[in-house]
PDB file of C-alpha atoms in Angstrom:
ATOM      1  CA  UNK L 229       5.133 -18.188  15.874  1.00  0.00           C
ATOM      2  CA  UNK L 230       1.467 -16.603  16.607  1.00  0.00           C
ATOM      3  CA  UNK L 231      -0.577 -17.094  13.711  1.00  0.00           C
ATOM      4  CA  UNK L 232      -2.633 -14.377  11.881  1.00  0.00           C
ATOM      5  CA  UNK L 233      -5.383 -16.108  11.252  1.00  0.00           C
ATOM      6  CA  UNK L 234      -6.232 -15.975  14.765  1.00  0.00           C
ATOM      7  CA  UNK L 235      -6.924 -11.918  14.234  1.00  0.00           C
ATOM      8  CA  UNK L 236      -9.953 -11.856  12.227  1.00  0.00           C
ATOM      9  CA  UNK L 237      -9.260  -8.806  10.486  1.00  0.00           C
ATOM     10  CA  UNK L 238      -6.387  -9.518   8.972  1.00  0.00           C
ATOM     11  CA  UNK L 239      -4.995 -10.942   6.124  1.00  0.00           C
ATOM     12  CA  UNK L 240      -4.415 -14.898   6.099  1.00  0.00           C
ATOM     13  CA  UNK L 241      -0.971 -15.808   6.532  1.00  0.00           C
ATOM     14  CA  UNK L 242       0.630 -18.606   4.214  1.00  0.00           C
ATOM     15  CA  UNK L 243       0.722 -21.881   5.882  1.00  0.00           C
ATOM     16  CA  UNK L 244       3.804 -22.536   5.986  1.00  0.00           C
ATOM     17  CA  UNK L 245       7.155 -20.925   7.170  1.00  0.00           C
ATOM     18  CA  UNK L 246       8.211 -19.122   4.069  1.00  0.00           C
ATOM     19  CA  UNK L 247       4.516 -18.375   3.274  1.00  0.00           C
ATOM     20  CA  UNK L 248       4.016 -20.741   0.606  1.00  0.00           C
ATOM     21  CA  UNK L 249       2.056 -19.150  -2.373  1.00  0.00           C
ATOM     22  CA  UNK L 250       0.034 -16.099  -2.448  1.00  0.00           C
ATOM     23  CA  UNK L 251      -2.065 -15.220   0.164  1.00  0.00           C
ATOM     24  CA  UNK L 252      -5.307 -13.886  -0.452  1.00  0.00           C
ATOM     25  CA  UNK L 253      -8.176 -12.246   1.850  1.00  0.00           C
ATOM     26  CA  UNK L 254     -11.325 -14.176   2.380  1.00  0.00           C
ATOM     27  CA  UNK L 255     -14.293 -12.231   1.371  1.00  0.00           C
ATOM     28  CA  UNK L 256     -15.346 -12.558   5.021  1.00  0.00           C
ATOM     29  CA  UNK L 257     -12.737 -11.130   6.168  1.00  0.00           C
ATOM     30  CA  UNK L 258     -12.522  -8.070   3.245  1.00  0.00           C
ATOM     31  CA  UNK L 259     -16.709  -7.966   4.506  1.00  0.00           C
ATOM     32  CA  UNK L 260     -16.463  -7.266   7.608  1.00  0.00           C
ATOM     33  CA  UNK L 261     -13.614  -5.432   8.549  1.00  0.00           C
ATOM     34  CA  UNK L 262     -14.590  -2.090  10.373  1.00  0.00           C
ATOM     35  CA  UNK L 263     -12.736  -0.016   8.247  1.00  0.00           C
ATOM     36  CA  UNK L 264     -14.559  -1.202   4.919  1.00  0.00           C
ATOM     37  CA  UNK L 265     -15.932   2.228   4.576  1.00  0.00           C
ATOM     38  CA  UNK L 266     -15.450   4.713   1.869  1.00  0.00           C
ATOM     39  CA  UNK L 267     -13.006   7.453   1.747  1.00  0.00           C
ATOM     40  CA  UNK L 268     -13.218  10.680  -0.652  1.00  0.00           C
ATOM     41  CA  UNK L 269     -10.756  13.232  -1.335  1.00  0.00           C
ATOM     42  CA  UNK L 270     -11.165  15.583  -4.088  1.00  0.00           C
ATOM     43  CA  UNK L 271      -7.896  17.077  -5.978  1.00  0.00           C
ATOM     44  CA  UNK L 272      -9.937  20.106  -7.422  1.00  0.00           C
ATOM     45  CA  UNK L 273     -10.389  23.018  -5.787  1.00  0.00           C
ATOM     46  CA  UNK L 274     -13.936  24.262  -5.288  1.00  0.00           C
ATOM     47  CA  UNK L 275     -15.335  26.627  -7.925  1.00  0.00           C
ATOM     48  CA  UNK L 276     -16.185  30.225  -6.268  1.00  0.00           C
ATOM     49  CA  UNK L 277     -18.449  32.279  -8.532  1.00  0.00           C
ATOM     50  CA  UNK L 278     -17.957  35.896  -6.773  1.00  0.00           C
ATOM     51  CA  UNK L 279     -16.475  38.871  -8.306  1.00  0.00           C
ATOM     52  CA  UNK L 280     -12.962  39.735  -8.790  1.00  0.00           C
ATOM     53  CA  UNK L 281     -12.950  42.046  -5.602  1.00  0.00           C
ATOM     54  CA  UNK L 282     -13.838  39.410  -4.099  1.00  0.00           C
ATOM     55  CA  UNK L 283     -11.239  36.910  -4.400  1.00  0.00           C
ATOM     56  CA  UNK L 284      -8.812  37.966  -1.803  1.00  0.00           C
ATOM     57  CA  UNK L 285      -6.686  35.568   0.245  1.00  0.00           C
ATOM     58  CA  UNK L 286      -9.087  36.120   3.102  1.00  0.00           C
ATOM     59  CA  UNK L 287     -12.157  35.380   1.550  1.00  0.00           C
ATOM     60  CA  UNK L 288     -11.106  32.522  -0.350  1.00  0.00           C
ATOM     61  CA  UNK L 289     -11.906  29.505   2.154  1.00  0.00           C
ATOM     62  CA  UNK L 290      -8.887  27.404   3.115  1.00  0.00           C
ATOM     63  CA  UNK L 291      -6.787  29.657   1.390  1.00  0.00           C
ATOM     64  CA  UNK L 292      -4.228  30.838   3.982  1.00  0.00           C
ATOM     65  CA  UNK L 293      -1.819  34.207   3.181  1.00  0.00           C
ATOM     66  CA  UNK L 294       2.044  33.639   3.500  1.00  0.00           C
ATOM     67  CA  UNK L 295       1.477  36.168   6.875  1.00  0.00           C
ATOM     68  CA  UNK L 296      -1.014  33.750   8.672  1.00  0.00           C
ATOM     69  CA  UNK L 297       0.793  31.034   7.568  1.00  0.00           C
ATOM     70  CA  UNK L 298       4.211  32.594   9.473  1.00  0.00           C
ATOM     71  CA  UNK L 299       2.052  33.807  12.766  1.00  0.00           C
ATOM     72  CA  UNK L 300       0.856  30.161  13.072  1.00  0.00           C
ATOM     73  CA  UNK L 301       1.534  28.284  16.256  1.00  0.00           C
ATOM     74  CA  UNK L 302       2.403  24.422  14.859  1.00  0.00           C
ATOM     75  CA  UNK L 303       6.213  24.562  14.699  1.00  0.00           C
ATOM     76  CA  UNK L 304       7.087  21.898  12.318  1.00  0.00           C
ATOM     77  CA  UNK L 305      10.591  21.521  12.668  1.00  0.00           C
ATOM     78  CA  UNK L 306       9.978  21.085  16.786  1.00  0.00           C
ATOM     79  CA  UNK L 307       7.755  17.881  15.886  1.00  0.00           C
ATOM     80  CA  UNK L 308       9.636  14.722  17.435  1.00  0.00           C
ATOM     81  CA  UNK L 309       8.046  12.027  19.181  1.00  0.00           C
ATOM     82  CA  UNK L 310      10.415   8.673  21.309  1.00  0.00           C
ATOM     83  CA  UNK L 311      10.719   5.677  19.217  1.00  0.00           C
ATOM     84  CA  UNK L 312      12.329   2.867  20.408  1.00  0.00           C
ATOM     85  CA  UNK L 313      14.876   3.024  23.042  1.00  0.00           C
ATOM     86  CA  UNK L 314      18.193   1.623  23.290  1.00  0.00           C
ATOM     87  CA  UNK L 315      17.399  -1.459  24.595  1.00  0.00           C
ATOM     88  CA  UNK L 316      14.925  -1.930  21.738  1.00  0.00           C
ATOM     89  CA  UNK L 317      17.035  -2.309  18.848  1.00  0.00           C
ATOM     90  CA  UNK L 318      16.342  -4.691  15.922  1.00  0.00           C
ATOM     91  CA  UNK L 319      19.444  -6.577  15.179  1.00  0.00           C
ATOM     92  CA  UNK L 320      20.409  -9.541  12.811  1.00  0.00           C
ATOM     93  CA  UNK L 321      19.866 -12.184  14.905  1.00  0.00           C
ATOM     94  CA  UNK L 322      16.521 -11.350  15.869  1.00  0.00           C
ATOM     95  CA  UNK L 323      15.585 -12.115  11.847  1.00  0.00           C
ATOM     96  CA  UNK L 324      13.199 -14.954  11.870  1.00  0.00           C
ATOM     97  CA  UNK L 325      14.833 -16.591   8.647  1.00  0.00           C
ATOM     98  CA  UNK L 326      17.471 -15.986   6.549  1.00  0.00           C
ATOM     99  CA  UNK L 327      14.968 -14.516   3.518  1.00  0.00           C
ATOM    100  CA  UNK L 328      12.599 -11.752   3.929  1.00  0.00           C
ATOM    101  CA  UNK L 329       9.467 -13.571   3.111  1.00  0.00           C
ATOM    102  CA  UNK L 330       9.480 -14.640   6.614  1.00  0.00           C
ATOM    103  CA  UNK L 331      10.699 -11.643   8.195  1.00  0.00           C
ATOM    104  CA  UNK L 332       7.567  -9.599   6.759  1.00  0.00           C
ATOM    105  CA  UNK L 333       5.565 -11.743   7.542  1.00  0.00           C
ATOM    106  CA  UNK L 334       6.292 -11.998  10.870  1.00  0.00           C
ATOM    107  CA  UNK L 335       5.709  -8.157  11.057  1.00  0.00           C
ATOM    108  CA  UNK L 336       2.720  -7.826   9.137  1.00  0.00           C
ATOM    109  CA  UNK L 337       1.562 -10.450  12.075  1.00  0.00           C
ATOM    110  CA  UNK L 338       2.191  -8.396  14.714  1.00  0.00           C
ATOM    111  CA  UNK L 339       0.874  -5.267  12.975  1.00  0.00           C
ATOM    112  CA  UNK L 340      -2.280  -6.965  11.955  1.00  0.00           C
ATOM    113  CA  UNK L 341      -2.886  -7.393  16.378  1.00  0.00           C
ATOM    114  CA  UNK L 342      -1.643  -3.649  17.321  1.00  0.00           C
ATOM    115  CA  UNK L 343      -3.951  -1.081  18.805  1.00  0.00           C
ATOM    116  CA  UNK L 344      -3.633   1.790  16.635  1.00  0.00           C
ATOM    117  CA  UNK L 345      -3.131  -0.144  13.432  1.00  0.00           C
ATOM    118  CA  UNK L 346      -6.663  -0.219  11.612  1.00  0.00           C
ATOM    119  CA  UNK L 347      -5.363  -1.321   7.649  1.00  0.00           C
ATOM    120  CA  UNK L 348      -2.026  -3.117   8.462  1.00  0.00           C
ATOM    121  CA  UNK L 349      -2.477  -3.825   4.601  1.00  0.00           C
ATOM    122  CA  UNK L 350      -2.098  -0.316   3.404  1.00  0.00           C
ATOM    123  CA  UNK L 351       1.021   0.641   1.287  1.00  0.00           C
ATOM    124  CA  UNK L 352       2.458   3.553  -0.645  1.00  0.00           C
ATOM    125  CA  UNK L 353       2.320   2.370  -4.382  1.00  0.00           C
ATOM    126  CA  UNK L 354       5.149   4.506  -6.139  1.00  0.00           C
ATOM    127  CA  UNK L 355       5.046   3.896 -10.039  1.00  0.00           C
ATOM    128  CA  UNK L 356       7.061   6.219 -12.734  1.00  0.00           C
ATOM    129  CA  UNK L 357       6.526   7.210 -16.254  1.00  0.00           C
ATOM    130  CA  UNK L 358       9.327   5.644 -19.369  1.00  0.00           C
ATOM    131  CA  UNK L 359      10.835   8.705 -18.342  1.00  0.00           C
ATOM    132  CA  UNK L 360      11.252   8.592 -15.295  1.00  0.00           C
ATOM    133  CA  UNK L 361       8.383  10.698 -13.475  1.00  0.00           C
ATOM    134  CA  UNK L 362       7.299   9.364 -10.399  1.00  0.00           C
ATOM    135  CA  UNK L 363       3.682   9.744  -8.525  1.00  0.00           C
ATOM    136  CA  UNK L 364       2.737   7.524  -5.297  1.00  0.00           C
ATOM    137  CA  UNK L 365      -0.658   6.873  -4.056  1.00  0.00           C
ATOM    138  CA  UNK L 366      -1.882   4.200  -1.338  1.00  0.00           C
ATOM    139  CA  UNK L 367      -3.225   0.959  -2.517  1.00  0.00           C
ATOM    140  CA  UNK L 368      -4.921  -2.318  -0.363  1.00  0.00           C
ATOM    141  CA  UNK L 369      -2.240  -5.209  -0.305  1.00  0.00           C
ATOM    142  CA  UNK L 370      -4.660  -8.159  -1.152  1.00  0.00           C
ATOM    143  CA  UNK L 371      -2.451 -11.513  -1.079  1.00  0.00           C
ATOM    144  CA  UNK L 372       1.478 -11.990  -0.177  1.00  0.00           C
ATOM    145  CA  UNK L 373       3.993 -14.814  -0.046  1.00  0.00           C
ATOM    146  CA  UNK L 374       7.284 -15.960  -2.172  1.00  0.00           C
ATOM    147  CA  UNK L 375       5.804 -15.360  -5.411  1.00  0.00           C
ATOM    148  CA  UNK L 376       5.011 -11.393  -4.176  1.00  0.00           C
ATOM    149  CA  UNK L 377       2.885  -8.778  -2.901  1.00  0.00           C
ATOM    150  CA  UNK L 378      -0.963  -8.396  -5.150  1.00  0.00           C
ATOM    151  CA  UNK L 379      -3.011  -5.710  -5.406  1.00  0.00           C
ATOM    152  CA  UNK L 380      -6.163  -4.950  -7.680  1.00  0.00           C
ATOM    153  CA  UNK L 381      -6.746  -1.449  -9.679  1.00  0.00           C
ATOM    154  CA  UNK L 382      -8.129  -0.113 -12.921  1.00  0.00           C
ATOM    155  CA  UNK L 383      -5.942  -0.662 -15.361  1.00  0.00           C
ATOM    156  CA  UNK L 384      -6.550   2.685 -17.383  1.00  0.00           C
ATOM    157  CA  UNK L 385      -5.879   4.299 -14.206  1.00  0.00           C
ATOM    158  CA  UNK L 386      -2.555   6.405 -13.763  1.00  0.00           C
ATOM    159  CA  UNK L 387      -1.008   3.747 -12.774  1.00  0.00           C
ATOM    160  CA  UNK L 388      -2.119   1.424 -14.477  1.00  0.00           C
ATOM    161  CA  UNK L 389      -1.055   2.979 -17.709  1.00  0.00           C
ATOM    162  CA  UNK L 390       2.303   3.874 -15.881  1.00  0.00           C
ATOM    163  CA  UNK L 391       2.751  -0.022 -15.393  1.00  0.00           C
ATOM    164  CA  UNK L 392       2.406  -0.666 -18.431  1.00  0.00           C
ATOM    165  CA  UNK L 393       5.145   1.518 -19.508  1.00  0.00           C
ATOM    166  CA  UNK L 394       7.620   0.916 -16.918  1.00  0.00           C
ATOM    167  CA  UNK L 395       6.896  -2.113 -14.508  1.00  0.00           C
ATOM    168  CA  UNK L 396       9.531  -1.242 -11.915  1.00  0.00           C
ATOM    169  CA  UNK L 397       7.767  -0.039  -8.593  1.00  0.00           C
ATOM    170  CA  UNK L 398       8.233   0.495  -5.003  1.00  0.00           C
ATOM    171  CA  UNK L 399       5.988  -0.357  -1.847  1.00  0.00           C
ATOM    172  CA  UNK L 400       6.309   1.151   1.338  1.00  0.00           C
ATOM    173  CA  UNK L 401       4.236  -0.221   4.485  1.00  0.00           C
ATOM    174  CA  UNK L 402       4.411   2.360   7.521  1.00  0.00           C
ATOM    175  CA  UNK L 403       3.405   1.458  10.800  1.00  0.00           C
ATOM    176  CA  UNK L 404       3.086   3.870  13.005  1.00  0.00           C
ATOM    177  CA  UNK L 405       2.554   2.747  16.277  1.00  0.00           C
ATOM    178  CA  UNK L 406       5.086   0.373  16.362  1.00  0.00           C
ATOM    179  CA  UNK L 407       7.959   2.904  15.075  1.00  0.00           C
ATOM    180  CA  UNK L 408       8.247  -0.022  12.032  1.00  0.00           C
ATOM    181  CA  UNK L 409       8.434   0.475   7.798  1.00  0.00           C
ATOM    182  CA  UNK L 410       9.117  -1.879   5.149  1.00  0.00           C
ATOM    183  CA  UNK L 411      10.204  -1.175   1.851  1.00  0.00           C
ATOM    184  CA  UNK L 412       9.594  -2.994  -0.965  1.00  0.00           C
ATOM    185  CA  UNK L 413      11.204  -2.601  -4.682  1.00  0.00           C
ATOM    186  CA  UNK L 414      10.636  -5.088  -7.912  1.00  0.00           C
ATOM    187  CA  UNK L 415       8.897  -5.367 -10.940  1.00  0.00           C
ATOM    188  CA  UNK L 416       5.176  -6.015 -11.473  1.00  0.00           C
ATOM    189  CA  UNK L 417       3.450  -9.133 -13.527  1.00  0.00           C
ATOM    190  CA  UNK L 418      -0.809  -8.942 -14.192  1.00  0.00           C
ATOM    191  CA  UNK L 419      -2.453 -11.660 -12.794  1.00  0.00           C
ATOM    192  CA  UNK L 420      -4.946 -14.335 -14.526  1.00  0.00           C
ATOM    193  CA  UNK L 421      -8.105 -12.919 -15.435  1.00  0.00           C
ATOM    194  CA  UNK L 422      -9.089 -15.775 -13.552  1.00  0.00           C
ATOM    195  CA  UNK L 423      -7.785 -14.837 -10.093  1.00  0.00           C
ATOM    196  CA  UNK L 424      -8.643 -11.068 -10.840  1.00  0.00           C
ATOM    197  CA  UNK L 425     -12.197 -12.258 -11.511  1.00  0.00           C
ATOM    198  CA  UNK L 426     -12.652 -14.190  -8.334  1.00  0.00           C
ATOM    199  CA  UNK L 427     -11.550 -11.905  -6.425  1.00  0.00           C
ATOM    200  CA  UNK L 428     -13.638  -9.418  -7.705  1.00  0.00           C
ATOM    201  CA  UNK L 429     -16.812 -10.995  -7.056  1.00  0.00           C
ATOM    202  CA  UNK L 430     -15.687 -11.869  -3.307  1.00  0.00           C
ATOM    203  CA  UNK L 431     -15.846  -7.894  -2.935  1.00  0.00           C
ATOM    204  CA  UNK L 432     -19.269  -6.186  -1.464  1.00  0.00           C
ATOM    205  CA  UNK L 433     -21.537  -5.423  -4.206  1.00  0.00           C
ATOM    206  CA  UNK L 434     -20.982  -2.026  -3.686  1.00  0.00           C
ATOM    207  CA  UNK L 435     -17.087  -2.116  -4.555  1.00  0.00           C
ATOM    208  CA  UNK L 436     -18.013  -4.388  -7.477  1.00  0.00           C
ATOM    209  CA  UNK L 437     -20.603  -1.099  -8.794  1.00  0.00           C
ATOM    210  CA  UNK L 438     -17.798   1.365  -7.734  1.00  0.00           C
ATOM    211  CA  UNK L 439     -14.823  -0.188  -9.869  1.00  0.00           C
ATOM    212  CA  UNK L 440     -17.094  -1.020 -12.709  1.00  0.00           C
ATOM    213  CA  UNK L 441     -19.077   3.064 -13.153  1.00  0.00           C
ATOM    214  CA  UNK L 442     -15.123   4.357 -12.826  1.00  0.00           C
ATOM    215  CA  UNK L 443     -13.472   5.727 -15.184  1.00  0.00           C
ATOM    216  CA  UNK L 444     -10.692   5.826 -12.620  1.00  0.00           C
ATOM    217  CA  UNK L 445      -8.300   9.001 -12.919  1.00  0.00           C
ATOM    218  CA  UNK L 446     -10.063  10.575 -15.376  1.00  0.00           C
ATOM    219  CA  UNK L 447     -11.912  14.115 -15.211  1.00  0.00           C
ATOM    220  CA  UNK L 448     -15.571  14.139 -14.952  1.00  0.00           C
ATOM    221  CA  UNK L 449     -18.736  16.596 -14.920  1.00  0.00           C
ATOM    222  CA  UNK L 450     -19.310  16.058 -10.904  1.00  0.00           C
ATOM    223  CA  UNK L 451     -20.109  13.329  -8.097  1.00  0.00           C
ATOM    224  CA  UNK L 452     -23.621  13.970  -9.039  1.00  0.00           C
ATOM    225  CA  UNK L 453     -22.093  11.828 -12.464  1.00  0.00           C
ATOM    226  CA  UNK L 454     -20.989   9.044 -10.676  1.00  0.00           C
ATOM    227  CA  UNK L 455     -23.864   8.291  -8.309  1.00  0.00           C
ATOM    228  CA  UNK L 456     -25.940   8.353 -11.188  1.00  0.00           C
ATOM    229  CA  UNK L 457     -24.201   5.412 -13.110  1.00  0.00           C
ATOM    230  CA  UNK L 458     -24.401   3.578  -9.507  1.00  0.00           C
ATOM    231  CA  UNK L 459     -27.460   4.288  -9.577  1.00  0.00           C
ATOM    232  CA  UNK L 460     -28.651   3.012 -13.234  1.00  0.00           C
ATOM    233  CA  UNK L 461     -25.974   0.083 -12.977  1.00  0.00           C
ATOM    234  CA  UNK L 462     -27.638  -0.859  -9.683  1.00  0.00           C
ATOM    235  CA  UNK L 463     -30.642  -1.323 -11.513  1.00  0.00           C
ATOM    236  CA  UNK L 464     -29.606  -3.295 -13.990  1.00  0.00           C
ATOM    237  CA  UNK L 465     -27.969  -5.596 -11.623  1.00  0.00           C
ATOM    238  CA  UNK L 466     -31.193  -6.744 -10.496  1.00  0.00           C
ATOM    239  CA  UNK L 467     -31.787 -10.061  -7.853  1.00  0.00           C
ATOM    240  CA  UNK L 468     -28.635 -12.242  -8.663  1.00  0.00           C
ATOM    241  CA  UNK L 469     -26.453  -9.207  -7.354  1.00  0.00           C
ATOM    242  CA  UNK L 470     -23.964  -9.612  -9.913  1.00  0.00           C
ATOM    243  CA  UNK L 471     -21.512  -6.901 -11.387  1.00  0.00           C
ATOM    244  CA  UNK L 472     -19.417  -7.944 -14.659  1.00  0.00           C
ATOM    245  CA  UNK L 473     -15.813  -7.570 -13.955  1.00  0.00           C
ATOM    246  CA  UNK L 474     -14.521  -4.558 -16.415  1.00  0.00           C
ATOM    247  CA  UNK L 475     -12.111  -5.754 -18.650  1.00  0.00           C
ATOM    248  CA  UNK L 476     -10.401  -2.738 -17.224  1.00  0.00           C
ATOM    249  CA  UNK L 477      -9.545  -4.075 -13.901  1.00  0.00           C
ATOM    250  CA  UNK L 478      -7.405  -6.595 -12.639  1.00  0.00           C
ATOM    251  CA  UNK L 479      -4.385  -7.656 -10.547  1.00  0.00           C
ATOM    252  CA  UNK L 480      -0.483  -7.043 -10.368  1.00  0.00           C
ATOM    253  CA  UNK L 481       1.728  -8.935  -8.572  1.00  0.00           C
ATOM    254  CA  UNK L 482       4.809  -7.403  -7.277  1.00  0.00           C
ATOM    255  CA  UNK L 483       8.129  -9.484  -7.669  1.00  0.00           C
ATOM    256  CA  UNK L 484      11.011  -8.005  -5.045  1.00  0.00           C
ATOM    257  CA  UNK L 485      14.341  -7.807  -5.700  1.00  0.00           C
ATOM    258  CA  UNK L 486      14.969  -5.296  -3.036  1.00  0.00           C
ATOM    259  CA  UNK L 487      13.070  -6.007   0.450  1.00  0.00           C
ATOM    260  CA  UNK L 488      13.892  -3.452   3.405  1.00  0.00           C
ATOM    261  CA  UNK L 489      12.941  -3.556   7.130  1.00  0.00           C
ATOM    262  CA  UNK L 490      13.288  -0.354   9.452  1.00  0.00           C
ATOM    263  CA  UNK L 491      12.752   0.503  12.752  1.00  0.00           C
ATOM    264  CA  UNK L 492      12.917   3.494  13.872  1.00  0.00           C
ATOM    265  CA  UNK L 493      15.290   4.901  17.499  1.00  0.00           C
ATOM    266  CA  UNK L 494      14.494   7.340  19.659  1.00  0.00           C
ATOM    267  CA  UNK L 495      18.261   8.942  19.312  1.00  0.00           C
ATOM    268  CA  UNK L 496      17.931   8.450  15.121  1.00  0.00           C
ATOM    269  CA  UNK L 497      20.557   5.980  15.076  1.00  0.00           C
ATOM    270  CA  UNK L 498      17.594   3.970  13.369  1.00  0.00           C
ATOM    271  CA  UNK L 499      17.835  -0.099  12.478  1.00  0.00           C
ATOM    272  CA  UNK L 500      17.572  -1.180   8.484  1.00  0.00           C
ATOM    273  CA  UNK L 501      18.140  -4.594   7.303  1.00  0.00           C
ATOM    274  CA  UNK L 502      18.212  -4.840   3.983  1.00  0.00           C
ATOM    275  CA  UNK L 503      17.493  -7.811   1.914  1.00  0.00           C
ATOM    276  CA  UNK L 504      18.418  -8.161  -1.649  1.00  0.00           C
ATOM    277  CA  UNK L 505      18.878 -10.578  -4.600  1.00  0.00           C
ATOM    278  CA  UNK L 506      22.460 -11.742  -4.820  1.00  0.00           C
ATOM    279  CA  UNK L 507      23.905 -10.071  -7.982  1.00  0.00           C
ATOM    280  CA  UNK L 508      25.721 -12.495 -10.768  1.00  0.00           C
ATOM    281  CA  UNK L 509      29.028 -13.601  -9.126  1.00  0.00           C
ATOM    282  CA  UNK L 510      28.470 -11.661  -6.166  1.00  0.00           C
ATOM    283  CA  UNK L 511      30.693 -13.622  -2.732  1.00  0.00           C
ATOM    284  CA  UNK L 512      29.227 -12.362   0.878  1.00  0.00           C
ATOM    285  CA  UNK L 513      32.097 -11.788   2.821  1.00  0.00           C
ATOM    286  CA  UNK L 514      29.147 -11.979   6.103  1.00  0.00           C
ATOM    287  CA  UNK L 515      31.246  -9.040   7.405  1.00  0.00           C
ATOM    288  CA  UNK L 516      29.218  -6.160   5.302  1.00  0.00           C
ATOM    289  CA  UNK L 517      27.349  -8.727   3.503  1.00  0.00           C
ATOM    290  CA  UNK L 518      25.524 -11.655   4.793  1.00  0.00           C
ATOM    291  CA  UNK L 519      24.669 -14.702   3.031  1.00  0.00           C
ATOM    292  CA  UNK L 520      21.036 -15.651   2.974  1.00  0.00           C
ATOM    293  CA  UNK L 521      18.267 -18.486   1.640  1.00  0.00           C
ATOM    294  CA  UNK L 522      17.453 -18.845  -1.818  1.00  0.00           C
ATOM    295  CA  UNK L 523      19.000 -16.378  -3.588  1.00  0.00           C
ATOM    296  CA  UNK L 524      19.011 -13.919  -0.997  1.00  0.00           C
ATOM    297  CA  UNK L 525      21.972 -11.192   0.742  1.00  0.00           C
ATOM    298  CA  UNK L 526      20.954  -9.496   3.616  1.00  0.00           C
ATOM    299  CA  UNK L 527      22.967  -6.473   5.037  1.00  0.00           C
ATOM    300  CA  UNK L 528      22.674  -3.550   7.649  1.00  0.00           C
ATOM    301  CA  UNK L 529      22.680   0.247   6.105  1.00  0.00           C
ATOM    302  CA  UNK L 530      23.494   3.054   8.035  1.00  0.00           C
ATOM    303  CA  UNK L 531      20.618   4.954   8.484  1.00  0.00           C
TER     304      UNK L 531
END
């Protein structure tokens, strides 16, 4: 098997063949990684001070009327690009083990060296409310092996406070170019403040700044607000270029019970391998269900 660490932008693999322990990313690595760049979106639309009259749908920028919407030229339901052909299917006895520890590992790999693939560790982090309502956002995957799948936020952040409520999540890793997903579903645990703390001081001093002027998800006066406590916190910082890890921030790790691999084919009869924890009792006939390594059932879903 090709290791990861010969890609240098990627995230070290465990060291052995089940990826022993968690894996985390060298601050090297985090550093220099060409996409270590900020990204802002704003979720408020702009504020327009014009008069009444003048609030049409066509003066109203971005704002599109149901009329140009209908006389525009992308046809949605015509989008459709090849995946893999039939000669490219992913079948069970191309699994590298008998666990899926392995098996995403080896995929992350091979993501990690595809053209086309700039964050292999970027995931859809679905959380839910105690009753029940959902929101999704994308998150960094910072370590991985048996024990789970880390990432760091704020914990007074949505969801944050949704964890702590209701620890059941799901992960979803898309790659595009290579027509691959996997799905992840468990519970989540916090990490040490110990391991949350040394990995956020192996973060550029800018992210350590960001994370700590944040109050992450909730509403305030402008951006003008925010660069202004980078700026006084910056400061106050001084020589020794260190940031005091908010008591707010920290680690999960995500514990699977549910681990799914996809692939998509060209005529939609698409691959999924599904990898679950053997339910109390439970017999694999290896007909529908397979048995697998340490704890594990594996079996194909139609798609």
């Amino acid at each position: 098997m090709r290791r990861l660490l010969a890609h240098r932008f990627s995230l070290p693999l465990a060291t052995a063949a089940l990826g022993v322990g968690i894996v985390t990313a060298s601050s090297s690595i985090l550093n220099n990684h060409p996409q270590r760049r900020p990204i802002f979106t704003s979720h408020c639309a702009p504020k327009i001070n014009k008069p009444a009259e003048a609030m049409s749908e066509e003066n109203i920028p971005g704002l599109y009327s149901q009329d140009k919407l209908r006389s525009m030229s992308i046809n949605i339901t015509g989008m459709r690009i090849p995946y893999h052909g039939k000669n490219e299917s992913f079948t069970e006895d191309q699994l590298v083990a008998r666990e899926p520890f392995s098996q995403f590992n080896n995929w992350f790999e091979r993501a990690a060296i595809t053209e086309g693939i700039e964050e292999p560790n970027a995931m859809c982090l679905a959380t839910a409310t105690k009753d029940g309502k959902p929101s999704c956002r994308m998150v960094l995957l910072k370590g991985y092996g048996i024990d789970g799948f880390k990432f760091f936020t704020n914990y007074c952040s949505r969801k944050g406070r949704e964890l702590e409520e209701n620890p059941w999540v799901s992960l979803n890793f898309y790659w595009e170019p290579m027509k691959r997903c996997i799905r992840v579903e468990g519970r989540v645990e916090r990490l040490s403040v110990e391991e949350s703390t040394e990995y956020f001081h192996s973060r550029p001093i800018s992210s350590q700044v960001g994370a700590a002027i944040s109050p992450q998800s909730q509403p305030v006066p402008g951006r003008e607000f925010l660069l202004e406590k980078e700026k006084e916190l910056l400061a106050n910082v001084g020589e020794n270029k260190c940031v005091d890890k908010p008591e707010t921030w920290g680690g999960f790790v995500v514990i699977p019970d549910v681990i799914e691999f996809w692939q998509g084919q060209t005529n939609r009869i698409h691959d999924r391998i599904r990898f679950r924890k053997r339910a109390p009792g439970e017999c694999p006939d290896n007909v529908l269900v397979h048995e697998g390594e340490n704890g594990w059932v594996f079996e194909r879903l139609a798609p």
